[in-house]
PDB file of C-alpha atoms and ligand atoms in Angstrom:
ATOM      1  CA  UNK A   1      26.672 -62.385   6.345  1.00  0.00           C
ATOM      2  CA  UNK A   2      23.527 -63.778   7.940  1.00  0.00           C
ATOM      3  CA  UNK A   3      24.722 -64.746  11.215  1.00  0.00           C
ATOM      4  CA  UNK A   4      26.082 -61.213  11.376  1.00  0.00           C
ATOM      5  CA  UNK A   5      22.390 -59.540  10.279  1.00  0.00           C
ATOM      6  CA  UNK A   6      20.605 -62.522  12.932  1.00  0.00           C
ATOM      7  CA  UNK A   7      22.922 -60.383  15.685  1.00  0.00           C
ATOM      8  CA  UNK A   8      22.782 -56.821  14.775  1.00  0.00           C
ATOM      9  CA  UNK A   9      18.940 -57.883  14.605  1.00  0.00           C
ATOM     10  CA  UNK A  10      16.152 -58.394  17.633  1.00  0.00           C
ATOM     11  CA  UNK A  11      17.267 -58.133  21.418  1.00  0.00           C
ATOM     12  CA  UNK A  12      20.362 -56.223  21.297  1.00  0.00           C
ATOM     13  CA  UNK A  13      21.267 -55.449  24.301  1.00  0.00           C
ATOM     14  CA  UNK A  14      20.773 -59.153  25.578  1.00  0.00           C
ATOM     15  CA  UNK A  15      23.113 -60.551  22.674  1.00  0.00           C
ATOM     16  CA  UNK A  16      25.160 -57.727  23.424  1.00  0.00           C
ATOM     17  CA  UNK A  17      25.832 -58.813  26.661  1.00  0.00           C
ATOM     18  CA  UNK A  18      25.988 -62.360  25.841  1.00  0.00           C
ATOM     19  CA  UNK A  19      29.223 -61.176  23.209  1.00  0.00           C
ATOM     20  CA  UNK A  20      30.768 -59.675  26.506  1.00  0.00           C
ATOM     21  CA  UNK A  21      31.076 -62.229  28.576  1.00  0.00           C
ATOM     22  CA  UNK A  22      32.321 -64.462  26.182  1.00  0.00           C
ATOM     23  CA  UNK A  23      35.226 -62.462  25.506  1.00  0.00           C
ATOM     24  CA  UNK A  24      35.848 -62.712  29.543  1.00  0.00           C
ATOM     25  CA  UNK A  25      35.621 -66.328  29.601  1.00  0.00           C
ATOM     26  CA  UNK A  26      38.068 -66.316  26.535  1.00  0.00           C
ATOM     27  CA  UNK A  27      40.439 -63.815  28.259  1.00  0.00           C
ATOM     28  CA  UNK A  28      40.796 -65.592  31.519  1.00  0.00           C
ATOM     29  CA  UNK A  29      40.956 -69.058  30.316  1.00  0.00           C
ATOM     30  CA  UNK A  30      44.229 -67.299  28.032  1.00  0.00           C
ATOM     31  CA  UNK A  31      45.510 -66.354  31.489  1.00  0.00           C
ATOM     32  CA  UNK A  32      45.277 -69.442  32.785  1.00  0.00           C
ATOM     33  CA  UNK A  33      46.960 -71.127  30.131  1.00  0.00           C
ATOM     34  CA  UNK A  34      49.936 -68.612  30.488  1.00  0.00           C
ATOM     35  CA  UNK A  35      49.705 -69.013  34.042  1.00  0.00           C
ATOM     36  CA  UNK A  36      50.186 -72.879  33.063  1.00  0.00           C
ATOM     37  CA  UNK A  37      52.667 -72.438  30.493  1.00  0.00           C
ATOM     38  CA  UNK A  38      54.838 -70.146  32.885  1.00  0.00           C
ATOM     39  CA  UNK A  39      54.782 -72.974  35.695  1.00  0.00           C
ATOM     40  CA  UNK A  40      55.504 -75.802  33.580  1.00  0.00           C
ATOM     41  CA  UNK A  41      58.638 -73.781  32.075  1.00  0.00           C
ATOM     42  CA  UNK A  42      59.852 -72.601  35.077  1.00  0.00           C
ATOM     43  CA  UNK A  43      59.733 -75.789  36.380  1.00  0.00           C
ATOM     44  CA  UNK A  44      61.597 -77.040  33.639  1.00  0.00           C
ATOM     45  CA  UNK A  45      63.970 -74.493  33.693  1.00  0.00           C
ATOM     46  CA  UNK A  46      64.579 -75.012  37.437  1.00  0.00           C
ATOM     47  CA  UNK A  47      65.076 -79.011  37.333  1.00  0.00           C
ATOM     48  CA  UNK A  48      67.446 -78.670  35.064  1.00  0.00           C
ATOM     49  CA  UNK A  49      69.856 -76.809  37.391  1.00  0.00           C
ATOM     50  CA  UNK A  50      68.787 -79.482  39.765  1.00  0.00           C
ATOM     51  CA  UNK A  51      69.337 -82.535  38.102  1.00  0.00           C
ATOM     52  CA  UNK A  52      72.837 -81.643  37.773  1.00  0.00           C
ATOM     53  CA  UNK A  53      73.409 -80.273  41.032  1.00  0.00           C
ATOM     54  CA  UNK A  54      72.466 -83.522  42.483  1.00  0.00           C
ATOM     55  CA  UNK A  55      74.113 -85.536  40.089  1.00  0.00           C
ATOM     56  CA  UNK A  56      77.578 -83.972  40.754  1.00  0.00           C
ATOM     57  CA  UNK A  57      76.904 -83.856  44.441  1.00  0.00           C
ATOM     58  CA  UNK A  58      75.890 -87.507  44.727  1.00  0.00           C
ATOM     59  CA  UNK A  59      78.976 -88.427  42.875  1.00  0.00           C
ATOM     60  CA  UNK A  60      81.125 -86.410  45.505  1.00  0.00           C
ATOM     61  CA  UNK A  61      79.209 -87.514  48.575  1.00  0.00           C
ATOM     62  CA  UNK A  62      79.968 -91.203  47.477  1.00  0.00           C
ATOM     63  CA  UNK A  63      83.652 -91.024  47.713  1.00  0.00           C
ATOM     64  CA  UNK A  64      83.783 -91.976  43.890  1.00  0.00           C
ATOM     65  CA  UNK A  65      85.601 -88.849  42.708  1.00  0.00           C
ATOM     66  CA  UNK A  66      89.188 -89.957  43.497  1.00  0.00           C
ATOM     67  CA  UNK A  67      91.157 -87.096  41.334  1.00  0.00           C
ATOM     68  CA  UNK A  68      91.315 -83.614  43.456  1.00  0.00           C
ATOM     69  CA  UNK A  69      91.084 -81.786  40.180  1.00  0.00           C
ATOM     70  CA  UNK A  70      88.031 -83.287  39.104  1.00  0.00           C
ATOM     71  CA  UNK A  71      86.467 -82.722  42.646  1.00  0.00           C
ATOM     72  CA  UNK A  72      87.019 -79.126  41.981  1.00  0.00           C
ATOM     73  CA  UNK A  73      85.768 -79.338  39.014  1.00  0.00           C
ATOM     74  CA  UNK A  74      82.620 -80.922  39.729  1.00  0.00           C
ATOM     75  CA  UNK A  75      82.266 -78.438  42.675  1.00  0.00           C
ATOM     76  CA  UNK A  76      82.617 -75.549  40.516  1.00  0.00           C
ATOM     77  CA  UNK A  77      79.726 -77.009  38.687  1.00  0.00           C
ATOM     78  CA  UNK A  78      77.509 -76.755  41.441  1.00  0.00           C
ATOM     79  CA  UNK A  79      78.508 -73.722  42.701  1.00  0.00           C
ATOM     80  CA  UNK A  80      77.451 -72.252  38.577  1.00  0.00           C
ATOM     81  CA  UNK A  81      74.206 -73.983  38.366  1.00  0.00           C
ATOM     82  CA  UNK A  82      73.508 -73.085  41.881  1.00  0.00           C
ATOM     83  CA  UNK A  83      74.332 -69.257  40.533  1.00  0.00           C
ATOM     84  CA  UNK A  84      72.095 -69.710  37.436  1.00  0.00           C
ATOM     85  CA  UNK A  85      69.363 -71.251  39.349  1.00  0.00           C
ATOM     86  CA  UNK A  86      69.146 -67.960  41.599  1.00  0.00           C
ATOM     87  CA  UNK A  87      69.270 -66.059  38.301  1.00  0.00           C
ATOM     88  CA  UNK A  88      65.934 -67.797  37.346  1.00  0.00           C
ATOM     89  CA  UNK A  89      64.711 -67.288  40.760  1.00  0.00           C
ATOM     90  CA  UNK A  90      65.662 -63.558  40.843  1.00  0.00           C
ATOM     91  CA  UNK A  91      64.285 -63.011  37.297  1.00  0.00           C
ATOM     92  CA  UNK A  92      60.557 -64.778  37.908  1.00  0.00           C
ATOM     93  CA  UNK A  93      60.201 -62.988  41.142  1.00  0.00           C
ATOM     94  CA  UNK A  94      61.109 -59.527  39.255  1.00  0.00           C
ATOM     95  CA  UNK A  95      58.899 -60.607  36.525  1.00  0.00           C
ATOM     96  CA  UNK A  96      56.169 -61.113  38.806  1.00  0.00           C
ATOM     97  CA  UNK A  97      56.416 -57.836  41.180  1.00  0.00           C
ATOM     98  CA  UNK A  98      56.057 -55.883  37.655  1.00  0.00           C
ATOM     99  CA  UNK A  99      53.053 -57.811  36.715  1.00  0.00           C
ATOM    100  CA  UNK A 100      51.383 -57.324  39.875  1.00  0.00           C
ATOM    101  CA  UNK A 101      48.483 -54.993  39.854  1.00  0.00           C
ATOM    102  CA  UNK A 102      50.168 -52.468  42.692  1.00  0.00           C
ATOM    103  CA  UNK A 103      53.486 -52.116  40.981  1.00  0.00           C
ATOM    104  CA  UNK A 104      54.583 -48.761  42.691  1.00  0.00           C
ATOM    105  CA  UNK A 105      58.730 -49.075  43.107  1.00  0.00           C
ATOM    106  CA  UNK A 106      60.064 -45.954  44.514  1.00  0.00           C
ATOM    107  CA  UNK A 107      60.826 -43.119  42.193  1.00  0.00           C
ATOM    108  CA  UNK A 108      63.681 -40.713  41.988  1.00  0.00           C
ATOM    109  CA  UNK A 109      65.018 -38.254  39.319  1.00  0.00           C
ATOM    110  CA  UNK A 110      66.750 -41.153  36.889  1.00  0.00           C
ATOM    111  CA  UNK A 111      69.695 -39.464  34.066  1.00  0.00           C
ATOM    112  CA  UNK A 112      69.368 -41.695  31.244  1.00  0.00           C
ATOM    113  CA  UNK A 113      73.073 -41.513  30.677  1.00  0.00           C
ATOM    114  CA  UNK A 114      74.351 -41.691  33.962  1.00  0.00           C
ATOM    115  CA  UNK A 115      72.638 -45.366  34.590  1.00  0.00           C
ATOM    116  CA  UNK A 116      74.082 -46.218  31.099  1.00  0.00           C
ATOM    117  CA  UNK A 117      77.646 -45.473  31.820  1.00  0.00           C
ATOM    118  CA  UNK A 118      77.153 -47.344  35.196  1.00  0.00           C
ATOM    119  CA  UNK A 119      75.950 -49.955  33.578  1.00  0.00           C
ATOM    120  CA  UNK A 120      78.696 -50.243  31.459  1.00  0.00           C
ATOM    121  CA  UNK A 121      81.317 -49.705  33.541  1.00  0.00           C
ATOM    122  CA  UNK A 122      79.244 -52.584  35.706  1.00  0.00           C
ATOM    123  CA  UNK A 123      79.853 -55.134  33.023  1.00  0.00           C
ATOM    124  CA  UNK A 124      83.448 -54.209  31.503  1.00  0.00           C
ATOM    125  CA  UNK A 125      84.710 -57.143  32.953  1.00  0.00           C
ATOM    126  CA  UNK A 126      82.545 -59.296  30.916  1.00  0.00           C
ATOM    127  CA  UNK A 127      82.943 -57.194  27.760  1.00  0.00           C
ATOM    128  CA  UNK A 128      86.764 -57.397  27.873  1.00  0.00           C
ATOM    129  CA  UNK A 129      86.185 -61.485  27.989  1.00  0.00           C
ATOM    130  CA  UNK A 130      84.157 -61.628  25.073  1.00  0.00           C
ATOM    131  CA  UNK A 131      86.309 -58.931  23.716  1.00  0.00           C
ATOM    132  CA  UNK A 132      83.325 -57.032  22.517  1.00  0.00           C
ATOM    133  CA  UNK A 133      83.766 -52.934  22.766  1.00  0.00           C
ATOM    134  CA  UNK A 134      81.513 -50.880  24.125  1.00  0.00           C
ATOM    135  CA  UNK A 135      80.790 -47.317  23.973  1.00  0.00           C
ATOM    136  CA  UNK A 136      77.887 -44.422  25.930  1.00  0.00           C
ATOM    137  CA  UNK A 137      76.695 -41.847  24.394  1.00  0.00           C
ATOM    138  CA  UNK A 138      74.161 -39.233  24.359  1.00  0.00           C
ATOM    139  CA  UNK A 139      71.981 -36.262  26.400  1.00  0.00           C
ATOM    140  CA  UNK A 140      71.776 -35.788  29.402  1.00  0.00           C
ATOM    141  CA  UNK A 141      67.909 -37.359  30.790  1.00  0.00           C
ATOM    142  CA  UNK A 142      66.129 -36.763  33.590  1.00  0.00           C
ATOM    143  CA  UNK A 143      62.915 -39.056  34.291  1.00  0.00           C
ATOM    144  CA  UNK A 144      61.090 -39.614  37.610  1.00  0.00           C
ATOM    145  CA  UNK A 145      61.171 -43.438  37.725  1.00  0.00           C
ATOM    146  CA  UNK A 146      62.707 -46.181  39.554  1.00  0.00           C
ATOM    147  CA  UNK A 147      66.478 -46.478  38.868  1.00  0.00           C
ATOM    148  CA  UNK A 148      66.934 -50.379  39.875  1.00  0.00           C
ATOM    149  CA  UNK A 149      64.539 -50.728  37.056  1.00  0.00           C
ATOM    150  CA  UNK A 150      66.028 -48.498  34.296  1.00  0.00           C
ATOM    151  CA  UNK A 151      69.384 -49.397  35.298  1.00  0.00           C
ATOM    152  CA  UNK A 152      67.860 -53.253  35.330  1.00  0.00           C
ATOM    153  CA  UNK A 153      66.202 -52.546  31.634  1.00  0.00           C
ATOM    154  CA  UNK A 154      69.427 -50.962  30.329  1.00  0.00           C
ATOM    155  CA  UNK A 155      71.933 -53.498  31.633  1.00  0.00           C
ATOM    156  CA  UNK A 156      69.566 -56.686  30.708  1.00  0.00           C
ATOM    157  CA  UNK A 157      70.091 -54.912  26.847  1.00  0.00           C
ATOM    158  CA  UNK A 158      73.610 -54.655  27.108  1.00  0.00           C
ATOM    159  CA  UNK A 159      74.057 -57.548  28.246  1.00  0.00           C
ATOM    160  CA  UNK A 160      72.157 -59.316  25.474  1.00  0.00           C
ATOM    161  CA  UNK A 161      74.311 -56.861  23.015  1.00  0.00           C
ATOM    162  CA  UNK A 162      77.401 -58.449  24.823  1.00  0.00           C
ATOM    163  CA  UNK A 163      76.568 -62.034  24.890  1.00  0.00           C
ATOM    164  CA  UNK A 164      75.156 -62.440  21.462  1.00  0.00           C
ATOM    165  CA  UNK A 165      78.327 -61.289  19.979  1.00  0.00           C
ATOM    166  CA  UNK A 166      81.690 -62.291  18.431  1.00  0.00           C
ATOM    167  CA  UNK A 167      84.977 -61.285  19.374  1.00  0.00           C
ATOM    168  CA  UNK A 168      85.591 -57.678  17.561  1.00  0.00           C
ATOM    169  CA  UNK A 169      81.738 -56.874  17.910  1.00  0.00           C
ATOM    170  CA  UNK A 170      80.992 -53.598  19.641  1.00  0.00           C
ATOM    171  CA  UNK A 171      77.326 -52.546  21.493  1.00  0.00           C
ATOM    172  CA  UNK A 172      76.905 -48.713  21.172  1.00  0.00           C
ATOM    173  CA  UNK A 173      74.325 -47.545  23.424  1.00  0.00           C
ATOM    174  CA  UNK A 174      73.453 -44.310  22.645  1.00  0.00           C
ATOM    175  CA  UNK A 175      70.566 -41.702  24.745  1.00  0.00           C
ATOM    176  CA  UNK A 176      68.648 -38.878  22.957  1.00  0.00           C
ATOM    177  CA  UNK A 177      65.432 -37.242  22.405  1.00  0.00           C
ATOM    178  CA  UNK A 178      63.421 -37.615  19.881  1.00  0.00           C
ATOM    179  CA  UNK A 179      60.119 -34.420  19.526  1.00  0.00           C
ATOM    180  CA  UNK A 180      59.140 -35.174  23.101  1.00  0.00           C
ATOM    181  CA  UNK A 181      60.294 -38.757  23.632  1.00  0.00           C
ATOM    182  CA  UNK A 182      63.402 -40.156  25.025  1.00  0.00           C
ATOM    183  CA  UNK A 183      65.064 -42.885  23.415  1.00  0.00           C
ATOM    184  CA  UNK A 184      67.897 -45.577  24.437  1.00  0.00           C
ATOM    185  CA  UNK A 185      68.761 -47.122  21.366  1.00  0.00           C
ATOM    186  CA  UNK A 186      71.381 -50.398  21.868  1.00  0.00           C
ATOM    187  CA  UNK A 187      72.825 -51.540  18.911  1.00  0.00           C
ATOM    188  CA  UNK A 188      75.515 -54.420  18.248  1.00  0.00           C
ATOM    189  CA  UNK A 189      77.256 -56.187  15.595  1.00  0.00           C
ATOM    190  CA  UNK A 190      76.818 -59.429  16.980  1.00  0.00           C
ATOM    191  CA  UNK A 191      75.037 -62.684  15.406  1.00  0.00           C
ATOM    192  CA  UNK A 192      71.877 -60.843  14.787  1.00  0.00           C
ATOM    193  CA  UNK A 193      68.359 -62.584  15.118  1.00  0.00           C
ATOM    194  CA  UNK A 194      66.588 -64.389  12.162  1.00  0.00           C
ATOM    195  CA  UNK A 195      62.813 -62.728  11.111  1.00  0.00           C
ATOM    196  CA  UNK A 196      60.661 -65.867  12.635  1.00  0.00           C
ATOM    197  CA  UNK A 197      62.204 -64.861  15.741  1.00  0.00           C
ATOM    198  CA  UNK A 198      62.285 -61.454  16.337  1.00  0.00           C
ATOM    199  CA  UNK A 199      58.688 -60.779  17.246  1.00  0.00           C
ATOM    200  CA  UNK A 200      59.361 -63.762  19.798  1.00  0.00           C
ATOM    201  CA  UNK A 201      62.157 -62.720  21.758  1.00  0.00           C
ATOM    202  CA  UNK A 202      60.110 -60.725  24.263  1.00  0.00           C
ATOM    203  CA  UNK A 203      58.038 -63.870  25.317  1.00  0.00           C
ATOM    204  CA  UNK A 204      59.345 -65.421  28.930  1.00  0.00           C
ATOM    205  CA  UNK A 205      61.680 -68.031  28.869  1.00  0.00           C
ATOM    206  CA  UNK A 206      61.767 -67.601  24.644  1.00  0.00           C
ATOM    207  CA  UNK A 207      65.087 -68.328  23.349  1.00  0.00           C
ATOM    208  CA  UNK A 208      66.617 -68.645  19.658  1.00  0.00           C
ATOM    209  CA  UNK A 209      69.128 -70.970  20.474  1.00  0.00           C
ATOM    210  CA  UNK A 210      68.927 -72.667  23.785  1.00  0.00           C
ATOM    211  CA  UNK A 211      71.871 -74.343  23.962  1.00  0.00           C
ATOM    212  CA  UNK A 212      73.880 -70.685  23.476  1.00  0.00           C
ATOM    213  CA  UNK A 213      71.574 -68.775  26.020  1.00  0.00           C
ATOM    214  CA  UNK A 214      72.240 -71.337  28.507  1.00  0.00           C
ATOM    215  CA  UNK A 215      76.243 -71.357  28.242  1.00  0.00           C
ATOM    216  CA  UNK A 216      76.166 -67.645  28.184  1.00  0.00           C
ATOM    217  CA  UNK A 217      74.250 -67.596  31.726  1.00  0.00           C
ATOM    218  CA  UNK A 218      70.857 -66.299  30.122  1.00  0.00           C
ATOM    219  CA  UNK A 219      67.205 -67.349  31.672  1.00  0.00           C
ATOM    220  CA  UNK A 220      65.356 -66.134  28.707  1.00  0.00           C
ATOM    221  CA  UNK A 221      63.515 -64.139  30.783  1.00  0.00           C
ATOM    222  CA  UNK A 222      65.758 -61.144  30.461  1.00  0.00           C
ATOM    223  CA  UNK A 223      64.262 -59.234  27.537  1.00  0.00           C
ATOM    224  CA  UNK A 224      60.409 -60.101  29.238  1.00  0.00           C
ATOM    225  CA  UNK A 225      61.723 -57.822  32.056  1.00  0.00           C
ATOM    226  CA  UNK A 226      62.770 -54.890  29.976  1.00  0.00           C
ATOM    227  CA  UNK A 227      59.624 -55.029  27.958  1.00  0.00           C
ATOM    228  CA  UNK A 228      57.337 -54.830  31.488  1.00  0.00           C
ATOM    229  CA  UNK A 229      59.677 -51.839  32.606  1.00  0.00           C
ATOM    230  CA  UNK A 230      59.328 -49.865  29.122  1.00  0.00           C
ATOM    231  CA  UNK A 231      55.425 -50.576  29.684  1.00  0.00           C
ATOM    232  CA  UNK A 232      55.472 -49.547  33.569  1.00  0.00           C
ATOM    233  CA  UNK A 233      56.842 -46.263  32.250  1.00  0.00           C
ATOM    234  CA  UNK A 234      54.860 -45.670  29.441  1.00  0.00           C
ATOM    235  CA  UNK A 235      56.924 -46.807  26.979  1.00  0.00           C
ATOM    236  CA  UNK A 236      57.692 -49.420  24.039  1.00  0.00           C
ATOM    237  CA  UNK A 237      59.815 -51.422  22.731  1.00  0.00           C
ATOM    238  CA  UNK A 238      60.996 -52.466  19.481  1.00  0.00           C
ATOM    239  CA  UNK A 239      63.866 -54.439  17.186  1.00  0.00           C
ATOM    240  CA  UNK A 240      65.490 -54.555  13.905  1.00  0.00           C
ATOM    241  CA  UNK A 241      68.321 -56.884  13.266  1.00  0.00           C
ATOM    242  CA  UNK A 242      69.513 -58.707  10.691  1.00  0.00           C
ATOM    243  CA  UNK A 243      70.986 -62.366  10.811  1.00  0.00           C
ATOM    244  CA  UNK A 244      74.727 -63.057  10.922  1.00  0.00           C
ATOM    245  CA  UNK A 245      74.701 -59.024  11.174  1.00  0.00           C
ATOM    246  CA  UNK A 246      73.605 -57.357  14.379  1.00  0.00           C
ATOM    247  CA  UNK A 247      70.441 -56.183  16.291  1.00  0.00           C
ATOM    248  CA  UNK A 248      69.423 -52.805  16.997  1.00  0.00           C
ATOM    249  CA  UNK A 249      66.796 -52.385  20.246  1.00  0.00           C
ATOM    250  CA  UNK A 250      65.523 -49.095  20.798  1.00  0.00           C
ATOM    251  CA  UNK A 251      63.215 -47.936  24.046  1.00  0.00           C
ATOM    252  CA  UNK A 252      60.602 -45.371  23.141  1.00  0.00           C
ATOM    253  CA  UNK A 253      59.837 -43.176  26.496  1.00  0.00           C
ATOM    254  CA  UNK A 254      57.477 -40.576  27.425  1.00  0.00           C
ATOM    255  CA  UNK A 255      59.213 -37.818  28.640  1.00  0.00           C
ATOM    256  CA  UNK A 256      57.629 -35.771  31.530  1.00  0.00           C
ATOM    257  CA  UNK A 257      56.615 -32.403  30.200  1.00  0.00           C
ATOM    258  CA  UNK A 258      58.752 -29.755  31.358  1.00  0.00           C
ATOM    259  CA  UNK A 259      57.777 -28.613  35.364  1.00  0.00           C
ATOM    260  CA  UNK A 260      56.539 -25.048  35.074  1.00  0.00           C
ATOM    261  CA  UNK A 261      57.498 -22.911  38.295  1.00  0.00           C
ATOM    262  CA  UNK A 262      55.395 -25.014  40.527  1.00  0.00           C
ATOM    263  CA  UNK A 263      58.562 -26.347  42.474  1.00  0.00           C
ATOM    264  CA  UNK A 264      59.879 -25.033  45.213  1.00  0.00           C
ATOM    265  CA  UNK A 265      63.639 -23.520  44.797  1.00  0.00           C
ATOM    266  CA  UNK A 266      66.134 -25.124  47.765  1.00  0.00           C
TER     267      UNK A 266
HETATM  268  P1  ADP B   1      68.387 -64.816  27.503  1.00  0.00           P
HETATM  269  O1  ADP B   1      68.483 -64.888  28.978  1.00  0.00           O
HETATM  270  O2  ADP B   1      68.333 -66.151  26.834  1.00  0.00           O
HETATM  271  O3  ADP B   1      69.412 -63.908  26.911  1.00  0.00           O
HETATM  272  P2  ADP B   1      66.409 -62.803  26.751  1.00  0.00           P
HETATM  273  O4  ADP B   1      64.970 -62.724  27.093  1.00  0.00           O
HETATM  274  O5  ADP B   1      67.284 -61.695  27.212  1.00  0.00           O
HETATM  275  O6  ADP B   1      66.911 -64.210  27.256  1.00  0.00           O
HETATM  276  O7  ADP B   1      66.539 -62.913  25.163  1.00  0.00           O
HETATM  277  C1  ADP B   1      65.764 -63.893  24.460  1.00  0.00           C
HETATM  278  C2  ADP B   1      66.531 -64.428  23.270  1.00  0.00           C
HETATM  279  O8  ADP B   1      66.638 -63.419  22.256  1.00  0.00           O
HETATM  280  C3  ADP B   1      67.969 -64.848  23.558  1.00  0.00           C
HETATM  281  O9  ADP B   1      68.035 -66.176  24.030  1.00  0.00           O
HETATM  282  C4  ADP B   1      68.623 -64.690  22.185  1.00  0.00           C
HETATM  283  O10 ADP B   1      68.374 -65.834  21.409  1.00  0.00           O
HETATM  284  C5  ADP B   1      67.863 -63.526  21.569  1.00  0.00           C
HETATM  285  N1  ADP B   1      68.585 -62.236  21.688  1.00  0.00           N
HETATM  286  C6  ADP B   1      68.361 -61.267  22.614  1.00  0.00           C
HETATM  287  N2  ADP B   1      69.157 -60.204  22.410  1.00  0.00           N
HETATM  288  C7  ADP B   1      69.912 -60.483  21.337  1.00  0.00           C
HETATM  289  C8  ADP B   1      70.934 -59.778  20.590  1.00  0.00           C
HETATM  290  N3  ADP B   1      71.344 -58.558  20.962  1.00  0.00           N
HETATM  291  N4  ADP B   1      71.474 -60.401  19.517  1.00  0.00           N
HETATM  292  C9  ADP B   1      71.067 -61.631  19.139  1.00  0.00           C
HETATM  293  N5  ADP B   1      70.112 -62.346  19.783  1.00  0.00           N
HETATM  294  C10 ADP B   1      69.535 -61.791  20.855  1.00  0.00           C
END
C-alpha cells in the first residue's frame, strides 16, 4: 500500500523510532486502563459486601429487629459477607504480589500429587455438601517451586470443579507427564462453560453467571490467580468444556531437567 512504501522509504531509522514509541504510549495507556478497570471493579465488588453489612447492622443497632431468630439471622449475614469481603481482599493482594516485578516466593521440592491429595482432603467437607465425588490420581512430581502457590493453583481448580457442579458430578484430578512436561489435568461433569466464555474466564473479576459465583462464595478472581502461578512457573493454561456437560482444565509445566550428580549426597 502507499502509506506502507512512504515508511519503508527515506529516513528509516527516524520513522523507525517514531513506530517505537508509539507502541509504548499504546502499551502503557492499556495499563492504565486495566489499572482503572481493576479499581473500579474491586471497588464494586467490595461495596457490595458493604452495603449489606451496614444495612443489616443498622437495622440491629436500632433496636428494630424484635424476633431473636431473625437477629441471628441477620448476624450470620454479616459475619458471611464480612468472610467474602476478606476473600476479595486476600485474592487482590495475592493477585498483586504475583504481578509484581520481584515475585520470588520461597521454593521447596513441591510432589504434584501430594499437594493434590491435600488439597482434596482440604475441601471434602465441601464436596460431600454439594455431593460431588472426587478422586487423585497420578505420578509422583517433584518441582522446585513454591507450595502455597501450587497447592493455591490446584485447590482454586478444584474448587471451581466443585462449585460449578450438580449433585452426582465428580472432579477427577489426575498428575502425569507428558515428553518432558508435567501436567495437572482437572476435569468435572459439572454445568460446563458456553464457547463466548471460555477464553474469558481467566480475566479478573470475569464471571459467567454472577449471581451463581456469588452464592457459591467465588470473587472471580480465582482462576486469574492460577493463570499468574502457571506463568510464574513457566507454564500455561488451557480449557475445553462443553455446556450443560463439564469442563476439563489442564496445567502445562516445565519440568526441571533431571539433576546430573552435581548434588551433594546427605
Ligand atoms: P469465581 O470466584 O467466580 O469462581 P474464577 O475466576 O475462579 O471466579 O472463575 C471465573 C468464572 O468461570 C466462574 O465465575 C464460572 O462462571 C466459570 N468457571 C470456572 N470454573 C468452572 C468450571 N469448572 N465449570 C463451569 N464454570 C466454571
Amino acid at each position: 500500500s502507499p502509506v506502507r512504501e512512504s515508511w519503508i522509504g527515506g529516513g528509516k531509522a527516524e520513522r523507525r523510532g517514531a513506530v517505537v514509541v508509539l507502541t509504548d504510549v499504546t502499551q502503557s495507556r492499556q495499563m492504565d486502563e486495566m489499572r482503572r478497570e481493576f479499581v473500579a471493579n474491586a471497588s464494586h465488588e467490595l461495596k457490595t459486601p458493604i452495603t449489606s453489612i451496614k444495612g443489616f447492622a443498622e437495622l440491629l443497632a436500632a433496636g428494630l429487629v424484635r424476633d431473636d431468630r431473625k437477629a441471628h439471622e441477620y448476624l450470620l449475614r454479616i459475619r458471611d459477607e464480612s468472610q467474602r469481603m476478606t476473600s476479595i481482599i486476600e485474592d487482590i493482594l495475592k493477585l498483586s504480589s504475583l504481578e509484581a516485578e520481584e515475585y520470588h516466593p520461597p521454593r521447596s521440592q513441591v510432589d504434584l500429587i501430594d499437594v493434590s491429595k491435600e488439597a482434596a482432603e482440604h475441601m471434602a467437607p465441601e464436596a460431600e455438601k454439594a455431593q460431588v465425588a472426587v478422586t487423585v490420581e497420578g505420578e509422583n512430581i517433584t518441582l522446585t517451586a513454591c507450595r502455597e502457590d501450587i497447592y493455591q493453583m490446584i485447590s482454586n481448580l478444584m474448587d471451581n470443579a466443585i462449585k460449578y457442579n450438580r449433585p452426582g458430578g465428580y472432579v477427577k484430578v489426575r498428575v502425569h507427564r507428558v515428553g518432558d512436561k508435567a501436567k495437572i489435568v482437572v476435569e468435572d461433569n459439572g454445568i460446563g462453560i458456553a464457547p463466548e466464555h471460555q477464553g474469558r474466564i481467566f480475566e479478573r473479576f470475569y464471571r459467567v453467571d454472577k449471581g451463581r459465583s456469588r452464592k457459591v462464595g467465588g470473587t472471580g478472581l480465582g482462576l486469574s490467580i492460577v493463570k499468574h502461578v502457571a506463568a510464574s512457573l513457566g507454564g500455561e493454561i488451557s480449557v475445553r468444556s462443553r455446556e450443560g456437560k463439564g469442563t476439563t482444565i489442564t496445567i502445562t509445566l516445565p519440568q526441571p531437567p533431571p539433576t546430573g550428580g552435581g548434588e551433594i549426597a546427605l
